[in-house]
């Protein structure tokens, strides 16, 4: 998370001042370690982080912003805030939600009303996407999307064939999507494959190999990478 947040400064000539670094670190801490917490646990986590922080607290009001060397407290927790690097301030996620404009030509199932959750989720997905973490982000102009539905009958060979049919050979032992494209894989019902006699779900084991090592073996024991 922190790596992704700091990507824009990777080749910067000017170094960031410490309070800005701290803001990035706090934001990364909340949406990595704190992201999986339940609501009561988030409140405890929030109080502890604010206590340990060297920043002063400020109530910025419903429409205000807190400076980079301050901790905003108008909302219940810092989970409700976004650190705006461009303006070097904390702002509420509520302020980032665009006004919904209805399009009568859209069908009901095509309608997406922007909310704090949709805006925040999109931000998180884009951060993970930048550093190549397994995540779904749709962009038809730049990406190829592969949808795989797991069932109790799905085998590791089924999964491998799905991947192989959506990539092309780039080098002797390297495969990938067409140049300029990225292959985005969405897997539904990940827990469905049956457990074998060794306690393994083979399709998931194959995915684990691919994510950890960046490749897999064909069925004659030759290893190849998928870039």
PDB file of C-alpha atoms in Angstrom:
ATOM      1  CA  UNK A   1       0.000   0.000   0.000  1.00  0.00           C
ATOM      2  CA  UNK A   2       2.722   2.474   0.978  1.00  0.00           C
ATOM      3  CA  UNK A   3       4.734   1.494  -2.096  1.00  0.00           C
ATOM      4  CA  UNK A   4       1.790   2.338  -4.326  1.00  0.00           C
ATOM      5  CA  UNK A   5       1.098   5.662  -2.600  1.00  0.00           C
ATOM      6  CA  UNK A   6       4.722   6.743  -3.041  1.00  0.00           C
ATOM      7  CA  UNK A   7       5.012   5.694  -6.697  1.00  0.00           C
ATOM      8  CA  UNK A   8       4.509   9.272  -8.025  1.00  0.00           C
ATOM      9  CA  UNK A   9       7.635  10.325  -6.109  1.00  0.00           C
ATOM     10  CA  UNK A  10       9.848   7.480  -7.306  1.00  0.00           C
ATOM     11  CA  UNK A  11      11.879   9.691  -9.646  1.00  0.00           C
ATOM     12  CA  UNK A  12      11.232  13.013  -7.943  1.00  0.00           C
ATOM     13  CA  UNK A  13      14.211  15.304  -7.410  1.00  0.00           C
ATOM     14  CA  UNK A  14      12.785  16.941  -4.282  1.00  0.00           C
ATOM     15  CA  UNK A  15      12.344  14.792  -1.195  1.00  0.00           C
ATOM     16  CA  UNK A  16       9.112  14.784   0.780  1.00  0.00           C
ATOM     17  CA  UNK A  17       9.036  16.450   4.160  1.00  0.00           C
ATOM     18  CA  UNK A  18       8.496  14.194   7.172  1.00  0.00           C
ATOM     19  CA  UNK A  19       4.858  15.202   7.919  1.00  0.00           C
ATOM     20  CA  UNK A  20       3.844  14.272   4.354  1.00  0.00           C
ATOM     21  CA  UNK A  21       5.557  10.908   4.730  1.00  0.00           C
ATOM     22  CA  UNK A  22       3.691  10.403   7.977  1.00  0.00           C
ATOM     23  CA  UNK A  23       0.358  11.136   6.282  1.00  0.00           C
ATOM     24  CA  UNK A  24       1.094   8.563   3.593  1.00  0.00           C
ATOM     25  CA  UNK A  25       2.202   6.042   6.200  1.00  0.00           C
ATOM     26  CA  UNK A  26      -0.951   6.564   8.274  1.00  0.00           C
ATOM     27  CA  UNK A  27      -3.171   6.199   5.209  1.00  0.00           C
ATOM     28  CA  UNK A  28      -1.349   3.010   4.191  1.00  0.00           C
ATOM     29  CA  UNK A  29      -1.597   1.688   7.751  1.00  0.00           C
ATOM     30  CA  UNK A  30      -5.352   2.231   7.864  1.00  0.00           C
ATOM     31  CA  UNK A  31      -6.016   0.544   4.515  1.00  0.00           C
ATOM     32  CA  UNK A  32      -3.691  -2.410   5.001  1.00  0.00           C
ATOM     33  CA  UNK A  33      -3.507  -3.450   8.645  1.00  0.00           C
ATOM     34  CA  UNK A  34      -6.754  -1.711   9.551  1.00  0.00           C
ATOM     35  CA  UNK A  35      -8.801  -2.619   6.480  1.00  0.00           C
ATOM     36  CA  UNK A  36      -9.851  -6.060   7.702  1.00  0.00           C
ATOM     37  CA  UNK A  37     -11.026  -4.937  11.137  1.00  0.00           C
ATOM     38  CA  UNK A  38     -14.634  -4.949  12.270  1.00  0.00           C
ATOM     39  CA  UNK A  39     -16.293  -1.627  13.074  1.00  0.00           C
ATOM     40  CA  UNK A  40     -15.735  -1.801  16.868  1.00  0.00           C
ATOM     41  CA  UNK A  41     -12.110  -2.827  16.320  1.00  0.00           C
ATOM     42  CA  UNK A  42     -11.641   0.015  13.826  1.00  0.00           C
ATOM     43  CA  UNK A  43     -12.642   2.526  16.486  1.00  0.00           C
ATOM     44  CA  UNK A  44     -10.070   1.113  18.913  1.00  0.00           C
ATOM     45  CA  UNK A  45      -7.440   1.034  16.166  1.00  0.00           C
ATOM     46  CA  UNK A  46      -8.241   4.636  15.207  1.00  0.00           C
ATOM     47  CA  UNK A  47      -7.897   5.923  18.763  1.00  0.00           C
ATOM     48  CA  UNK A  48      -4.570   4.160  19.217  1.00  0.00           C
ATOM     49  CA  UNK A  49      -3.068   5.475  15.971  1.00  0.00           C
ATOM     50  CA  UNK A  50      -4.194   9.023  16.739  1.00  0.00           C
ATOM     51  CA  UNK A  51      -2.704   8.708  20.222  1.00  0.00           C
ATOM     52  CA  UNK A  52       0.653   7.562  18.812  1.00  0.00           C
ATOM     53  CA  UNK A  53       0.703  10.170  16.054  1.00  0.00           C
ATOM     54  CA  UNK A  54       2.739  13.314  16.581  1.00  0.00           C
ATOM     55  CA  UNK A  55       0.102  15.460  14.854  1.00  0.00           C
ATOM     56  CA  UNK A  56      -2.351  17.801  16.515  1.00  0.00           C
ATOM     57  CA  UNK A  57      -6.072  17.073  16.205  1.00  0.00           C
ATOM     58  CA  UNK A  58      -8.412  19.557  14.567  1.00  0.00           C
ATOM     59  CA  UNK A  59     -12.153  19.644  13.949  1.00  0.00           C
ATOM     60  CA  UNK A  60     -12.318  20.860  10.373  1.00  0.00           C
ATOM     61  CA  UNK A  61     -16.127  20.906  10.208  1.00  0.00           C
ATOM     62  CA  UNK A  62     -18.377  19.183   7.642  1.00  0.00           C
ATOM     63  CA  UNK A  63     -16.937  21.016   4.623  1.00  0.00           C
ATOM     64  CA  UNK A  64     -13.417  21.866   5.764  1.00  0.00           C
ATOM     65  CA  UNK A  65     -10.025  20.259   5.350  1.00  0.00           C
ATOM     66  CA  UNK A  66      -7.205  19.490   7.747  1.00  0.00           C
ATOM     67  CA  UNK A  67      -3.632  20.434   6.917  1.00  0.00           C
ATOM     68  CA  UNK A  68      -0.979  17.759   6.408  1.00  0.00           C
ATOM     69  CA  UNK A  69       0.406  18.309   9.911  1.00  0.00           C
ATOM     70  CA  UNK A  70      -3.011  17.845  11.542  1.00  0.00           C
ATOM     71  CA  UNK A  71      -5.339  14.928  12.222  1.00  0.00           C
ATOM     72  CA  UNK A  72      -8.988  15.622  11.285  1.00  0.00           C
ATOM     73  CA  UNK A  73     -11.538  14.513  13.866  1.00  0.00           C
ATOM     74  CA  UNK A  74     -14.903  15.770  12.607  1.00  0.00           C
ATOM     75  CA  UNK A  75     -15.734  12.305  11.254  1.00  0.00           C
ATOM     76  CA  UNK A  76     -15.687   9.367  13.668  1.00  0.00           C
ATOM     77  CA  UNK A  77     -12.459   7.765  12.416  1.00  0.00           C
ATOM     78  CA  UNK A  78      -9.657   8.430   9.953  1.00  0.00           C
ATOM     79  CA  UNK A  79     -11.106   5.676   7.765  1.00  0.00           C
ATOM     80  CA  UNK A  80     -13.508   8.395   6.601  1.00  0.00           C
ATOM     81  CA  UNK A  81     -10.716  10.589   5.233  1.00  0.00           C
ATOM     82  CA  UNK A  82      -8.524  10.702   2.162  1.00  0.00           C
ATOM     83  CA  UNK A  83      -5.092  12.315   2.109  1.00  0.00           C
ATOM     84  CA  UNK A  84      -5.031  14.665  -0.871  1.00  0.00           C
ATOM     85  CA  UNK A  85      -1.375  14.782  -1.906  1.00  0.00           C
ATOM     86  CA  UNK A  86      -1.921  17.494  -4.503  1.00  0.00           C
ATOM     87  CA  UNK A  87      -3.289  19.963  -1.952  1.00  0.00           C
ATOM     88  CA  UNK A  88      -1.433  18.423   1.008  1.00  0.00           C
ATOM     89  CA  UNK A  89      -4.485  18.070   3.200  1.00  0.00           C
ATOM     90  CA  UNK A  90      -6.940  15.548   4.636  1.00  0.00           C
ATOM     91  CA  UNK A  91     -10.415  15.659   3.157  1.00  0.00           C
ATOM     92  CA  UNK A  92     -13.536  13.633   3.867  1.00  0.00           C
ATOM     93  CA  UNK A  93     -14.423  10.895   1.394  1.00  0.00           C
ATOM     94  CA  UNK A  94     -17.917  12.405   1.358  1.00  0.00           C
ATOM     95  CA  UNK A  95     -16.576  15.480  -0.428  1.00  0.00           C
ATOM     96  CA  UNK A  96     -15.145  13.328  -3.219  1.00  0.00           C
ATOM     97  CA  UNK A  97     -18.450  11.700  -4.162  1.00  0.00           C
ATOM     98  CA  UNK A  98     -19.667  13.262  -7.432  1.00  0.00           C
ATOM     99  CA  UNK A  99     -23.269  14.276  -7.862  1.00  0.00           C
ATOM    100  CA  UNK A 100     -25.352  11.539  -9.458  1.00  0.00           C
ATOM    101  CA  UNK A 101     -26.781  12.475 -12.845  1.00  0.00           C
ATOM    102  CA  UNK A 102     -29.443  10.086 -14.055  1.00  0.00           C
ATOM    103  CA  UNK A 103     -29.261   8.786 -17.607  1.00  0.00           C
ATOM    104  CA  UNK A 104     -32.763   7.647 -18.647  1.00  0.00           C
ATOM    105  CA  UNK A 105     -31.305   5.587 -21.501  1.00  0.00           C
ATOM    106  CA  UNK A 106     -29.516   3.237 -19.114  1.00  0.00           C
ATOM    107  CA  UNK A 107     -31.134   0.017 -18.011  1.00  0.00           C
ATOM    108  CA  UNK A 108     -31.698  -0.503 -14.306  1.00  0.00           C
ATOM    109  CA  UNK A 109     -28.859  -3.008 -13.862  1.00  0.00           C
ATOM    110  CA  UNK A 110     -26.434  -0.626 -15.597  1.00  0.00           C
ATOM    111  CA  UNK A 111     -27.020   2.183 -13.104  1.00  0.00           C
ATOM    112  CA  UNK A 112     -24.246   2.844 -10.606  1.00  0.00           C
ATOM    113  CA  UNK A 113     -24.888   5.538  -8.033  1.00  0.00           C
ATOM    114  CA  UNK A 114     -21.566   6.860  -6.674  1.00  0.00           C
ATOM    115  CA  UNK A 115     -21.185   6.572  -2.916  1.00  0.00           C
ATOM    116  CA  UNK A 116     -18.350   6.815  -0.422  1.00  0.00           C
ATOM    117  CA  UNK A 117     -17.887   3.046  -0.676  1.00  0.00           C
ATOM    118  CA  UNK A 118     -17.691   2.960  -4.488  1.00  0.00           C
ATOM    119  CA  UNK A 119     -15.266   5.894  -4.651  1.00  0.00           C
ATOM    120  CA  UNK A 120     -13.080   4.483  -1.893  1.00  0.00           C
ATOM    121  CA  UNK A 121     -13.124   0.958  -3.334  1.00  0.00           C
ATOM    122  CA  UNK A 122     -12.113   2.242  -6.761  1.00  0.00           C
ATOM    123  CA  UNK A 123      -9.218   4.144  -5.177  1.00  0.00           C
ATOM    124  CA  UNK A 124      -8.049   1.015  -3.348  1.00  0.00           C
ATOM    125  CA  UNK A 125      -8.332  -1.124  -6.483  1.00  0.00           C
ATOM    126  CA  UNK A 126      -6.269   1.347  -8.482  1.00  0.00           C
ATOM    127  CA  UNK A 127      -3.557   1.420  -5.816  1.00  0.00           C
ATOM    128  CA  UNK A 128      -3.276  -2.377  -5.860  1.00  0.00           C
ATOM    129  CA  UNK A 129      -3.366  -2.413  -9.639  1.00  0.00           C
ATOM    130  CA  UNK A 130      -0.391  -0.034  -9.901  1.00  0.00           C
ATOM    131  CA  UNK A 131       1.887  -2.430  -8.012  1.00  0.00           C
ATOM    132  CA  UNK A 132       0.522  -5.562  -9.716  1.00  0.00           C
ATOM    133  CA  UNK A 133      -1.355  -7.031  -6.789  1.00  0.00           C
ATOM    134  CA  UNK A 134      -4.111  -9.528  -7.747  1.00  0.00           C
ATOM    135  CA  UNK A 135      -7.138  -7.300  -8.221  1.00  0.00           C
ATOM    136  CA  UNK A 136      -9.919  -6.595 -10.701  1.00  0.00           C
ATOM    137  CA  UNK A 137      -9.944  -3.273 -12.526  1.00  0.00           C
ATOM    138  CA  UNK A 138     -11.879  -2.992 -15.753  1.00  0.00           C
ATOM    139  CA  UNK A 139     -10.610  -0.809 -18.576  1.00  0.00           C
ATOM    140  CA  UNK A 140     -11.562  -2.291 -21.958  1.00  0.00           C
ATOM    141  CA  UNK A 141      -9.154  -0.077 -23.907  1.00  0.00           C
ATOM    142  CA  UNK A 142      -6.053  -1.360 -22.140  1.00  0.00           C
ATOM    143  CA  UNK A 143      -7.020  -4.683 -20.603  1.00  0.00           C
ATOM    144  CA  UNK A 144      -8.226  -8.120 -21.535  1.00  0.00           C
ATOM    145  CA  UNK A 145     -10.684  -9.527 -19.011  1.00  0.00           C
ATOM    146  CA  UNK A 146     -10.836 -13.250 -18.277  1.00  0.00           C
ATOM    147  CA  UNK A 147     -13.762 -14.478 -16.189  1.00  0.00           C
ATOM    148  CA  UNK A 148     -13.397 -17.920 -14.606  1.00  0.00           C
ATOM    149  CA  UNK A 149     -16.209 -19.555 -12.645  1.00  0.00           C
ATOM    150  CA  UNK A 150     -15.076 -22.256 -10.242  1.00  0.00           C
ATOM    151  CA  UNK A 151     -17.265 -25.225  -9.362  1.00  0.00           C
ATOM    152  CA  UNK A 152     -16.764 -28.491  -7.497  1.00  0.00           C
ATOM    153  CA  UNK A 153     -15.733 -30.085 -10.807  1.00  0.00           C
ATOM    154  CA  UNK A 154     -13.149 -27.464 -11.808  1.00  0.00           C
ATOM    155  CA  UNK A 155      -9.682 -28.980 -12.216  1.00  0.00           C
ATOM    156  CA  UNK A 156      -6.256 -27.368 -12.325  1.00  0.00           C
ATOM    157  CA  UNK A 157      -6.094 -28.320 -16.014  1.00  0.00           C
ATOM    158  CA  UNK A 158      -9.294 -26.341 -16.652  1.00  0.00           C
ATOM    159  CA  UNK A 159      -7.716 -23.285 -15.064  1.00  0.00           C
ATOM    160  CA  UNK A 160      -4.450 -23.722 -16.944  1.00  0.00           C
ATOM    161  CA  UNK A 161      -6.220 -24.079 -20.291  1.00  0.00           C
ATOM    162  CA  UNK A 162      -8.185 -20.908 -19.565  1.00  0.00           C
ATOM    163  CA  UNK A 163      -4.961 -18.999 -19.009  1.00  0.00           C
ATOM    164  CA  UNK A 164      -3.156 -20.520 -21.981  1.00  0.00           C
ATOM    165  CA  UNK A 165      -6.004 -19.720 -24.358  1.00  0.00           C
ATOM    166  CA  UNK A 166      -5.824 -16.040 -23.404  1.00  0.00           C
ATOM    167  CA  UNK A 167      -2.074 -15.449 -23.718  1.00  0.00           C
ATOM    168  CA  UNK A 168       0.399 -15.687 -26.569  1.00  0.00           C
ATOM    169  CA  UNK A 169       4.030 -16.726 -26.781  1.00  0.00           C
ATOM    170  CA  UNK A 170       6.513 -13.876 -26.343  1.00  0.00           C
ATOM    171  CA  UNK A 171       9.751 -15.819 -25.986  1.00  0.00           C
ATOM    172  CA  UNK A 172      10.912 -19.401 -25.540  1.00  0.00           C
ATOM    173  CA  UNK A 173       9.418 -19.799 -22.076  1.00  0.00           C
ATOM    174  CA  UNK A 174       7.475 -16.565 -21.617  1.00  0.00           C
ATOM    175  CA  UNK A 175       3.803 -15.982 -22.357  1.00  0.00           C
ATOM    176  CA  UNK A 176       1.568 -12.966 -21.926  1.00  0.00           C
ATOM    177  CA  UNK A 177      -1.320 -10.956 -23.368  1.00  0.00           C
ATOM    178  CA  UNK A 178      -0.822  -9.022 -26.636  1.00  0.00           C
ATOM    179  CA  UNK A 179       1.647  -6.092 -26.457  1.00  0.00           C
ATOM    180  CA  UNK A 180       0.194  -3.049 -24.741  1.00  0.00           C
ATOM    181  CA  UNK A 181      -2.474  -5.104 -22.980  1.00  0.00           C
ATOM    182  CA  UNK A 182      -2.827  -6.532 -19.494  1.00  0.00           C
ATOM    183  CA  UNK A 183      -4.767  -9.661 -18.631  1.00  0.00           C
ATOM    184  CA  UNK A 184      -7.165  -9.067 -15.746  1.00  0.00           C
ATOM    185  CA  UNK A 185      -8.586 -12.260 -14.240  1.00  0.00           C
ATOM    186  CA  UNK A 186     -11.800 -12.391 -12.223  1.00  0.00           C
ATOM    187  CA  UNK A 187     -12.500 -15.667 -10.439  1.00  0.00           C
ATOM    188  CA  UNK A 188     -15.936 -16.363  -9.011  1.00  0.00           C
ATOM    189  CA  UNK A 189     -16.649 -18.955  -6.284  1.00  0.00           C
ATOM    190  CA  UNK A 190     -12.972 -19.395  -5.462  1.00  0.00           C
ATOM    191  CA  UNK A 191     -13.705 -21.843  -2.636  1.00  0.00           C
ATOM    192  CA  UNK A 192     -15.761 -24.276  -4.742  1.00  0.00           C
ATOM    193  CA  UNK A 193     -13.181 -26.808  -6.102  1.00  0.00           C
ATOM    194  CA  UNK A 194     -13.311 -30.113  -4.266  1.00  0.00           C
ATOM    195  CA  UNK A 195     -10.611 -31.093  -1.794  1.00  0.00           C
ATOM    196  CA  UNK A 196      -8.498 -34.056  -2.928  1.00  0.00           C
ATOM    197  CA  UNK A 197      -7.153 -36.909  -0.775  1.00  0.00           C
ATOM    198  CA  UNK A 198      -4.133 -34.784   0.171  1.00  0.00           C
ATOM    199  CA  UNK A 199      -6.282 -31.946   1.497  1.00  0.00           C
ATOM    200  CA  UNK A 200      -5.493 -29.741  -1.506  1.00  0.00           C
ATOM    201  CA  UNK A 201      -7.762 -27.796  -3.823  1.00  0.00           C
ATOM    202  CA  UNK A 202      -5.694 -28.179  -6.975  1.00  0.00           C
ATOM    203  CA  UNK A 203      -7.042 -25.177  -8.950  1.00  0.00           C
ATOM    204  CA  UNK A 204      -6.230 -22.920  -5.989  1.00  0.00           C
ATOM    205  CA  UNK A 205      -2.792 -24.524  -5.626  1.00  0.00           C
ATOM    206  CA  UNK A 206      -2.118 -23.706  -9.284  1.00  0.00           C
ATOM    207  CA  UNK A 207      -3.163 -20.086  -8.730  1.00  0.00           C
ATOM    208  CA  UNK A 208      -0.901 -19.923  -5.680  1.00  0.00           C
ATOM    209  CA  UNK A 209       2.042 -21.095  -7.789  1.00  0.00           C
ATOM    210  CA  UNK A 210       1.247 -18.529 -10.476  1.00  0.00           C
ATOM    211  CA  UNK A 211       0.930 -15.626  -8.038  1.00  0.00           C
ATOM    212  CA  UNK A 212       3.997 -16.528  -5.980  1.00  0.00           C
ATOM    213  CA  UNK A 213       6.369 -17.631  -8.752  1.00  0.00           C
ATOM    214  CA  UNK A 214       4.954 -15.833 -11.782  1.00  0.00           C
ATOM    215  CA  UNK A 215       4.531 -18.978 -13.854  1.00  0.00           C
ATOM    216  CA  UNK A 216       3.489 -22.624 -13.990  1.00  0.00           C
ATOM    217  CA  UNK A 217       4.500 -25.984 -15.448  1.00  0.00           C
ATOM    218  CA  UNK A 218       3.036 -27.460 -18.578  1.00  0.00           C
ATOM    219  CA  UNK A 219       2.057 -31.109 -18.458  1.00  0.00           C
ATOM    220  CA  UNK A 220       5.493 -32.327 -19.606  1.00  0.00           C
ATOM    221  CA  UNK A 221       7.325 -30.643 -16.699  1.00  0.00           C
ATOM    222  CA  UNK A 222       8.558 -27.585 -18.609  1.00  0.00           C
ATOM    223  CA  UNK A 223       8.265 -24.366 -16.611  1.00  0.00           C
ATOM    224  CA  UNK A 224       7.114 -21.141 -18.250  1.00  0.00           C
ATOM    225  CA  UNK A 225       6.330 -17.676 -16.981  1.00  0.00           C
ATOM    226  CA  UNK A 226       3.237 -15.571 -17.589  1.00  0.00           C
ATOM    227  CA  UNK A 227       4.116 -11.900 -17.709  1.00  0.00           C
TER     228      UNK A 227
END
